[in-house]
Tab-separated table of C-alpha atoms in Angstrom:
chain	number	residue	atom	x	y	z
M	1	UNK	CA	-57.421	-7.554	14.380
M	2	UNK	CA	-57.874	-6.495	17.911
M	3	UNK	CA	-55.364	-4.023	19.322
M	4	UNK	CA	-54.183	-6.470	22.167
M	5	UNK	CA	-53.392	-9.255	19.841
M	6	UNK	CA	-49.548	-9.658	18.102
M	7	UNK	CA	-49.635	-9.813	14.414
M	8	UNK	CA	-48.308	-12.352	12.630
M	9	UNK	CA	-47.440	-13.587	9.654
M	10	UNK	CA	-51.196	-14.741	8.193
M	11	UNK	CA	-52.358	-11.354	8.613
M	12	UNK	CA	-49.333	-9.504	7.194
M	13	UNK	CA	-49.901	-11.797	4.290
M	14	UNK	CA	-53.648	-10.764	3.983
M	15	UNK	CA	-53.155	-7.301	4.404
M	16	UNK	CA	-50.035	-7.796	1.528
M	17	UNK	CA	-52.046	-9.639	-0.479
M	18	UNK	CA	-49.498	-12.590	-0.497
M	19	UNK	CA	-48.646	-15.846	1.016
M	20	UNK	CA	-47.951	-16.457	4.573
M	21	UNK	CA	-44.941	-18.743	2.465
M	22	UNK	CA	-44.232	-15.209	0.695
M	23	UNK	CA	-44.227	-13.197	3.822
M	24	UNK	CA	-42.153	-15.841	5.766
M	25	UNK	CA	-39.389	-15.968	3.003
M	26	UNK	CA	-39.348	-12.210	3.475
M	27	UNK	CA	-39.262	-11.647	6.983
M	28	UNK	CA	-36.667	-14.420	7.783
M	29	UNK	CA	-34.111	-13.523	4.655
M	30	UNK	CA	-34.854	-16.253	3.113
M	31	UNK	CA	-31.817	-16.226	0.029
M	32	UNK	CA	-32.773	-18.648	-1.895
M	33	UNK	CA	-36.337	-17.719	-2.064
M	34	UNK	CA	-37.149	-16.111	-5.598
M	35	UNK	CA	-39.491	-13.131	-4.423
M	36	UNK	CA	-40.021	-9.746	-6.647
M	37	UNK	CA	-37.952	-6.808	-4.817
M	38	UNK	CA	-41.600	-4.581	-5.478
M	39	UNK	CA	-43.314	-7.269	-3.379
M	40	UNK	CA	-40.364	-7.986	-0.704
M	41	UNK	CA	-40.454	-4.376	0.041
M	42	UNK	CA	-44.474	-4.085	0.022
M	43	UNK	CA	-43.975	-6.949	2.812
M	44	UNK	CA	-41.571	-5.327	4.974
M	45	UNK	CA	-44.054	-1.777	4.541
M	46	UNK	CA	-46.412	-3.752	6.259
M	47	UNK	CA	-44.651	-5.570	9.212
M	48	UNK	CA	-43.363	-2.314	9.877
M	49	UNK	CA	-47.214	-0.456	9.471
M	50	UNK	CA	-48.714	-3.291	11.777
M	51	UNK	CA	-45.489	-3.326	14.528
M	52	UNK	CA	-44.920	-7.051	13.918
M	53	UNK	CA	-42.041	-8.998	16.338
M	54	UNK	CA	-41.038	-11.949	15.253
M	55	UNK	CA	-41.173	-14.883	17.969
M	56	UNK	CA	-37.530	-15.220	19.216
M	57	UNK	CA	-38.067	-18.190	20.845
M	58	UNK	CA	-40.324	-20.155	17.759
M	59	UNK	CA	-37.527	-19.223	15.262
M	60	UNK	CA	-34.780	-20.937	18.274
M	61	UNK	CA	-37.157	-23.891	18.132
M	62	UNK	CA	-37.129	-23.846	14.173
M	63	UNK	CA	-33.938	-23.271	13.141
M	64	UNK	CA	-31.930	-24.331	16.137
M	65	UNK	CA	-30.080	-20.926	16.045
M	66	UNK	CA	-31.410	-18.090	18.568
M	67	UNK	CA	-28.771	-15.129	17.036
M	68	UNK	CA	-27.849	-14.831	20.560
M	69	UNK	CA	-23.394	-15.036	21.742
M	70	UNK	CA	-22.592	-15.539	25.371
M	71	UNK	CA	-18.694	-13.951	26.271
M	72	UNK	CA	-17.604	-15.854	29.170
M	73	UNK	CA	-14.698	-14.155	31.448
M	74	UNK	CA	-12.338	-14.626	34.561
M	75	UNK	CA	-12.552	-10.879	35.521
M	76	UNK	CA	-13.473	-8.473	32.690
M	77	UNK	CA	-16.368	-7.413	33.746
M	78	UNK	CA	-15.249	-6.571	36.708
M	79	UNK	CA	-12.357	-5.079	35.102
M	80	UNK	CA	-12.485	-0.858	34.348
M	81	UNK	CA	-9.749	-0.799	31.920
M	82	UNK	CA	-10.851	-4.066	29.648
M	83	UNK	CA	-15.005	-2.874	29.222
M	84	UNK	CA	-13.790	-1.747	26.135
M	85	UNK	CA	-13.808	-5.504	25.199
M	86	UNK	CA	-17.254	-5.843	26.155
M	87	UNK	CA	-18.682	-2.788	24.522
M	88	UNK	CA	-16.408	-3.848	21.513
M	89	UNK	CA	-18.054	-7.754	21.110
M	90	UNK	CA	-21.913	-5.981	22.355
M	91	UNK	CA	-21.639	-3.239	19.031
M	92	UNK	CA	-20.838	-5.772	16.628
M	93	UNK	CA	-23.178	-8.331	17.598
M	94	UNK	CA	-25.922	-5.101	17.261
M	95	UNK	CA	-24.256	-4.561	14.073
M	96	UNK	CA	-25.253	-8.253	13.232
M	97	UNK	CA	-28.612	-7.988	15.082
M	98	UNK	CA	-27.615	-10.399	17.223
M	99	UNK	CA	-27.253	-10.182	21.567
M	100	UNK	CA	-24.641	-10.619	23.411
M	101	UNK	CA	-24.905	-12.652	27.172
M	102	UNK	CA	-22.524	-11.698	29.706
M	103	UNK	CA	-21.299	-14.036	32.252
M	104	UNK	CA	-18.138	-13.614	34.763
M	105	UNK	CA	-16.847	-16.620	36.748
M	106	UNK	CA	-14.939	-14.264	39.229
M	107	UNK	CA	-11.684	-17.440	38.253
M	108	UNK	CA	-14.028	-20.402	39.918
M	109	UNK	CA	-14.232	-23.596	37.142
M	110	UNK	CA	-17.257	-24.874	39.095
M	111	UNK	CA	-19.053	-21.326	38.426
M	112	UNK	CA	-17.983	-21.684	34.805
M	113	UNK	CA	-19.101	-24.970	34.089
M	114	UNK	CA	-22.636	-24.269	35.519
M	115	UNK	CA	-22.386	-21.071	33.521
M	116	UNK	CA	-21.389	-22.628	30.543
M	117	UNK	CA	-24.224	-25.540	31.054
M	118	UNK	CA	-26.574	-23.012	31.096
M	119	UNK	CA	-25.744	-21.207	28.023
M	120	UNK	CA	-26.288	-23.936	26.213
M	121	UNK	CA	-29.592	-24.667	27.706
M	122	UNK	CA	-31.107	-21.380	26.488
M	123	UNK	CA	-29.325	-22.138	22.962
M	124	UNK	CA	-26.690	-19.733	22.481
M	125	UNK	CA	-25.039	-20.083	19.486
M	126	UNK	CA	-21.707	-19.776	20.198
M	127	UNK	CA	-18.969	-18.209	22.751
M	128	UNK	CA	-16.234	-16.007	23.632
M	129	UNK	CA	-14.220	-17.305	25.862
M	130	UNK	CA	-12.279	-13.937	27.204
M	131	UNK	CA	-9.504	-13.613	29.806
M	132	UNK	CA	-9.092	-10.446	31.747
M	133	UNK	CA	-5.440	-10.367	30.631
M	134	UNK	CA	-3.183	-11.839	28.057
M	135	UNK	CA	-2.161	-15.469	28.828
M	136	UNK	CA	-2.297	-18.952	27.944
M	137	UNK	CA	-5.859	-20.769	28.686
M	138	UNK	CA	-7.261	-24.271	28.532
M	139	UNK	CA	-10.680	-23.879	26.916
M	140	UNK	CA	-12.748	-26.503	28.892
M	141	UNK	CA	-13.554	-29.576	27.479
M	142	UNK	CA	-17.830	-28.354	28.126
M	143	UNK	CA	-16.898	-26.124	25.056
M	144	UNK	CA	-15.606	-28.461	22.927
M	145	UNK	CA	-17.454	-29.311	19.495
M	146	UNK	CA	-19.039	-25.921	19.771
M	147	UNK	CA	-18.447	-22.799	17.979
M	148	UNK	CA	-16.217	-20.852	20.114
M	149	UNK	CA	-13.213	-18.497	19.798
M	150	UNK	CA	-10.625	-17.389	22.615
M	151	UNK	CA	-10.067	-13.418	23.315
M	152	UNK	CA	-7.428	-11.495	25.105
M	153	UNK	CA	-5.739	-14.945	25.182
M	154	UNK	CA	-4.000	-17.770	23.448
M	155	UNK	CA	-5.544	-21.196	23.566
M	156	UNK	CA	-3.207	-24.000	24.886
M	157	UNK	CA	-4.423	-25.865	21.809
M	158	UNK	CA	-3.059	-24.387	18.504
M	159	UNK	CA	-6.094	-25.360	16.529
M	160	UNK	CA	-8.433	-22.947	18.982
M	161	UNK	CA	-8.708	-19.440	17.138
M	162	UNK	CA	-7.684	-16.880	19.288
M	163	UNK	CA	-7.560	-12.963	19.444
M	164	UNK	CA	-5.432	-11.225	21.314
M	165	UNK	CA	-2.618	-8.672	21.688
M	166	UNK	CA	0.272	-8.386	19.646
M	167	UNK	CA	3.386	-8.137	22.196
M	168	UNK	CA	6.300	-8.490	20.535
M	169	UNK	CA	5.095	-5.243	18.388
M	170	UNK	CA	3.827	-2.855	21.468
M	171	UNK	CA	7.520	-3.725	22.755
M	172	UNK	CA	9.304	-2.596	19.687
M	173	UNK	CA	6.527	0.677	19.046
M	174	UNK	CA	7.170	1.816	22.843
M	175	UNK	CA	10.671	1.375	22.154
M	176	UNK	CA	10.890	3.147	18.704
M	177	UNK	CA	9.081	5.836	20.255
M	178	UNK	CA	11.591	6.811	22.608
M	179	UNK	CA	14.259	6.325	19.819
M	180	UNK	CA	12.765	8.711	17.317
M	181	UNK	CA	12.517	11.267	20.028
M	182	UNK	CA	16.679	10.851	20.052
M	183	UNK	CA	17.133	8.358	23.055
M	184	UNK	CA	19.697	5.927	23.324
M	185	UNK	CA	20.093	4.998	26.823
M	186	UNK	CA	16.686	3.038	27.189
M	187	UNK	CA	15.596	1.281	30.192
M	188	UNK	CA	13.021	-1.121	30.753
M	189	UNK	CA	11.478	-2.251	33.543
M	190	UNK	CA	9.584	-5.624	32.609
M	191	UNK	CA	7.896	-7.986	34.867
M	192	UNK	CA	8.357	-10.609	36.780
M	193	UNK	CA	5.427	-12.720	35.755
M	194	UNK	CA	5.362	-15.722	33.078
M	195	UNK	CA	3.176	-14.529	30.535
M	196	UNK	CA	2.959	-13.688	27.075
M	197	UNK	CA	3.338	-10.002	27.702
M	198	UNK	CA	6.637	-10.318	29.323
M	199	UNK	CA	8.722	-12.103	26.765
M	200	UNK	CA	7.078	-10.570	23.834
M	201	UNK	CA	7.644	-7.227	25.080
M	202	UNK	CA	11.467	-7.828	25.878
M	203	UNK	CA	11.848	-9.192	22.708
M	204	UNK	CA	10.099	-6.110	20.877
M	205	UNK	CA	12.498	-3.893	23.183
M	206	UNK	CA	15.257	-5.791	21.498
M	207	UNK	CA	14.775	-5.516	18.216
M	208	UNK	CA	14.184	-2.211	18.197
M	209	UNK	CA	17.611	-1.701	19.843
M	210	UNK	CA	18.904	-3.684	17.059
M	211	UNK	CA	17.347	-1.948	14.094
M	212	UNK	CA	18.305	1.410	15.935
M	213	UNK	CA	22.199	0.166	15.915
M	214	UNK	CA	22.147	0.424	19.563
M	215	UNK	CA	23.501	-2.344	21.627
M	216	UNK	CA	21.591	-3.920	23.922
M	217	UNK	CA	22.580	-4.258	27.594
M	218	UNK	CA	20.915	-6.568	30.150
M	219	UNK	CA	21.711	-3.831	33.249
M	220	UNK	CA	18.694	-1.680	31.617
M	221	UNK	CA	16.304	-3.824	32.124
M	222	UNK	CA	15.106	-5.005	35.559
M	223	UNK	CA	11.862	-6.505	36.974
M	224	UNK	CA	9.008	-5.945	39.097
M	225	UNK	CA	5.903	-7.265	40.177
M	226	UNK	CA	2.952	-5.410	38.187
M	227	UNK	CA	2.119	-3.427	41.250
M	228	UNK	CA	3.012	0.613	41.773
M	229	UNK	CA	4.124	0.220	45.207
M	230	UNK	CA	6.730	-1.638	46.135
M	231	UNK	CA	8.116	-3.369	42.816
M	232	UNK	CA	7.169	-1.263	40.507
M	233	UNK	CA	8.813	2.039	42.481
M	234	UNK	CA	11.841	-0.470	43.676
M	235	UNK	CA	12.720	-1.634	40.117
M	236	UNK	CA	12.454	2.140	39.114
M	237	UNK	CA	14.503	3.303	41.621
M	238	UNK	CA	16.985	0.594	41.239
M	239	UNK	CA	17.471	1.409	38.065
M	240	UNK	CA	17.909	5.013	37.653
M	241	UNK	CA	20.360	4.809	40.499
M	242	UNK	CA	22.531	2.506	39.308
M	243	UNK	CA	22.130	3.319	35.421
M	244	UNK	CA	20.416	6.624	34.784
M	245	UNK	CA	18.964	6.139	31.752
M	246	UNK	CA	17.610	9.277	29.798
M	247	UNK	CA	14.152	7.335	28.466
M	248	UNK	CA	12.363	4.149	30.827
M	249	UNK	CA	9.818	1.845	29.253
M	250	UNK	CA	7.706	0.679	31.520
M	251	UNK	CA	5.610	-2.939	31.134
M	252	UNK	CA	2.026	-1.255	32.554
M	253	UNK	CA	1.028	2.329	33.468
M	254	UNK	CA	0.821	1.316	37.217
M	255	UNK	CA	4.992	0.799	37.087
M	256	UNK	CA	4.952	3.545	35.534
M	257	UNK	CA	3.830	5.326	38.321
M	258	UNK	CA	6.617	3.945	40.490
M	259	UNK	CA	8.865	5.361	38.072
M	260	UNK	CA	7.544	9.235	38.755
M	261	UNK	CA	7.985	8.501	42.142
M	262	UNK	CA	11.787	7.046	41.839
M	263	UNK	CA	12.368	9.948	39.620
M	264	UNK	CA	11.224	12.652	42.105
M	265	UNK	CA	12.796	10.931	44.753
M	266	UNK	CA	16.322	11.213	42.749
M	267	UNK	CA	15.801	14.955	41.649
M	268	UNK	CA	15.103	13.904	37.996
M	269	UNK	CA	12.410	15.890	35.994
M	270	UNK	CA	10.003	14.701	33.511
M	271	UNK	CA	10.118	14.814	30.834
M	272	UNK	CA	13.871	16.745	30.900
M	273	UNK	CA	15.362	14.472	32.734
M	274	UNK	CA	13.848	11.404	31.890
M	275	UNK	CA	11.145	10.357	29.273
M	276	UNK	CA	9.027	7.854	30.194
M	277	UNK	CA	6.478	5.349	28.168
M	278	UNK	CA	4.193	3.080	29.566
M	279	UNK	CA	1.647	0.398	28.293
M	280	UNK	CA	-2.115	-0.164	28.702
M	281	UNK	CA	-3.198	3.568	28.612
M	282	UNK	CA	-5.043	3.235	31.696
M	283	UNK	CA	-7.026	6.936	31.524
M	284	UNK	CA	-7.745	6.874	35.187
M	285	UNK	CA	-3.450	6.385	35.533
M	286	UNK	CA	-1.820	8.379	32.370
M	287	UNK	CA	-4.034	11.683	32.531
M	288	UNK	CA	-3.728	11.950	36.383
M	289	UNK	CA	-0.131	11.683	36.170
M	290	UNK	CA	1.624	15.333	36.055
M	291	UNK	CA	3.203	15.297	33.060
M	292	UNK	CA	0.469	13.510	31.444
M	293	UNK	CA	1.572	9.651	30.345
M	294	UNK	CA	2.565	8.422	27.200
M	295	UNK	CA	1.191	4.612	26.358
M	296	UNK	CA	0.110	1.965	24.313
M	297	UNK	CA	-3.405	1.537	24.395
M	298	UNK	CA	-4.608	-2.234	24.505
M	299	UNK	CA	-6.692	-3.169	21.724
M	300	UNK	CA	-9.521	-3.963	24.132
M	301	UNK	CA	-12.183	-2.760	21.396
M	302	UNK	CA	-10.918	-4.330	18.564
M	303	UNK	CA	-10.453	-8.254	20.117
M	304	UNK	CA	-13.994	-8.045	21.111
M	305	UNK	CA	-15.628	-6.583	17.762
M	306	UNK	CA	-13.448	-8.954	15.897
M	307	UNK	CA	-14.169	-12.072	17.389
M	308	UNK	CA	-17.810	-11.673	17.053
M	309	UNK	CA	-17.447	-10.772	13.430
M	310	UNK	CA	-15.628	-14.221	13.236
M	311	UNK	CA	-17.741	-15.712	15.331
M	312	UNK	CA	-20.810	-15.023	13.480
M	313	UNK	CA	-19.438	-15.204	10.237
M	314	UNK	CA	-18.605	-19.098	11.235
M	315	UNK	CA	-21.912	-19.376	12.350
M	316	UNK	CA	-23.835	-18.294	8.923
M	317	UNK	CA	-21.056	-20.471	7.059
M	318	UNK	CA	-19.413	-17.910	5.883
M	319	UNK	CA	-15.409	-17.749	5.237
M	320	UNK	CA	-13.538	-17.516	7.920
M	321	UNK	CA	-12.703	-13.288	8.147
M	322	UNK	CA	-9.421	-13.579	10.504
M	323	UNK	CA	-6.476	-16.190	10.591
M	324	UNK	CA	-6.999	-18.773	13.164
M	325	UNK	CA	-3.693	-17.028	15.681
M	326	UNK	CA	-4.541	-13.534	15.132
M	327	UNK	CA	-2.661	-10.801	17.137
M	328	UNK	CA	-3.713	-6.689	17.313
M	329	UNK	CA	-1.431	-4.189	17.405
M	330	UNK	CA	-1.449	-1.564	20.679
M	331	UNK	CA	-1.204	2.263	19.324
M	332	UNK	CA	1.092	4.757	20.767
M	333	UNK	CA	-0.798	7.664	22.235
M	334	UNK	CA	1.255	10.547	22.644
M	335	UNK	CA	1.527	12.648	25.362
M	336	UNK	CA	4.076	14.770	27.719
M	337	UNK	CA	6.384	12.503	29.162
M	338	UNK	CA	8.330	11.787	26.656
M	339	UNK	CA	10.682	14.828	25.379
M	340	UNK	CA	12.934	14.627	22.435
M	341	UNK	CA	16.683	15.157	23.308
């Protein structure tokens, strides 16, 4: 065979001694396909020995599946803190050995619908549709009747499987932290926006109150925008002014921020004074703060690994591997603003 000639499959077979049928059944996987494991792995020897790539494009063509994912965003990959998504869906489709296509629509639906037409065009199995932060989406109507699954949001229709974070619990695990380190007096500062986060959060605050024994009251919590400077130090300062709680849970890391600045402005150290939790664990924010940040971190990772396990597994017909609404928790990571009393 000349050197500048691909091998295929006819002279893998001949070198084998086999079929081409053999060496086909073989090379694609072929389950059903009642081959000897002595000669399967004599096969595979060889396509390995002779450096033979299968035709990507011939097998599209063949079996009208090209083992290729497309994750579709608003922001994310423009986004430092949610890559982690990205990595998180690109490792598990290697896993698979399937790629991953990456394709932002900087928030214009004309953008994403001539993304999302061309996706198709090139035969991508299936998508992740991923928001840069938790909210309610409309999946568009371009991705309907294809295999598709919503990440880092809910879908405004309940039959849509979505992955995304669970709120409700990273407001009651910020909240129990500061209770097991012997706090009573909790504020929180919460935001102002109508998203999942916000309620889910306040209501995790709550019932960790509850379960404590200690009684919620409305004056510890206020709201900001989710900005450091001016809500996020405004709400802070408000707040430990007129309340002076000895622990603050803040909604992001960024308000958190306003709250070291409220706190230094009032004379109040940290974390003897006043612990203080936030949520995202933003590394560029929580280690450059002085003390260092306690915070949830957002289970960037694990939304995108697990929707392309699900994704795939739906594409190969295989049981479903997640519930159709399924929410991740955020872990606490520890650090030195909050002090036990």
């Amino acid at each position: 065979m000349p050197k500048s000639r691909r091998p295929t499959i006819l002279d893998i077979a001949q070198r084998a001694g086999v079929s081409p049928t053999t060496v086909s059944h073989v090379l694609n996987n072929v389950s059903s396909a009642r081959i000897a494991d002595a000669t399967r792995e004599r096969v595979e020897a060889v396509a390995q020995e002779m450096g033979y790539q299968p035709n990507g494009l011939a097998r599209a063509l063949r079996t009208h599946r090209s083992n290729t994912l497309a994750l579709i965003s608003d922001e994310i990959a423009t986004t430092p803190y949610a890559g982690k998504l990205i990595l998180g869906a690109q490792e598990a489709a290697s896993r698979h050995g399937w790629l991953l296509m990456i394709m932002s629509t900087g928030g214009s639906k004309a953008v994403e619908e001539r993304e999302i037409a061309a996706i198709w065009q090139h035969q991508v199995d299936g998508v992740l549709y991923a928001a840069a932060h938790h909210r309610t989406v409309e999946v568009p109507a371009s991705l309907h009747g294809k295999p598709y699954i919503v990440v880092n949001a809910e879908s405004s229709n309940q039959q849509d499987r979505s992955v995304f974070p669970d709120e409700f619990q990273g407001g009651y695990d910020a909240t129990r932290e500061l209770i097991v380190a012997g706090h009573t007096s909790i504020g929180f500062i919460n935001t102002q926006m109508p998203i999942p986060a916000r309620d889910g959060r306040l209501a995790g605050y709550r019932a960790a109150l509850k379960e404590a024994g200690i009684r919620f009251r409305k004056a510890l919590v206020v709201a900001g925008r989710l900005t450091f400077a001016p809500d996020g130090y405004e709400a802070a300062r408000d707040l430990l002014t007129a309340q002076r709680p000895t622990a603050v849970f803040c909604f992001n890391d960024r308000m958190a921020m306003g709250a070291y600045r409220a706190a230094d402005e009032l004379g109040l150290r940290i974390p003897e004074d006043l612990s203080i939790i936030g949520f995202d664990n933003q590394e560029i924010v929580v280690e450059a703060l002085s003390p260092t940040l306690s915070s949830l971190a957002l289970p960037y990772y694990q939304m995108g690994a697990t929707a392309v396990d699900a994704l795939v597994a739906e594409l190969k017909g295989e049981p479903l591997v997640i519930p159709r609404q399924l929410s991740l928790p955020s872990p606490v990571v520890s650090r030195q603003s909050v002090r036990r009393v």
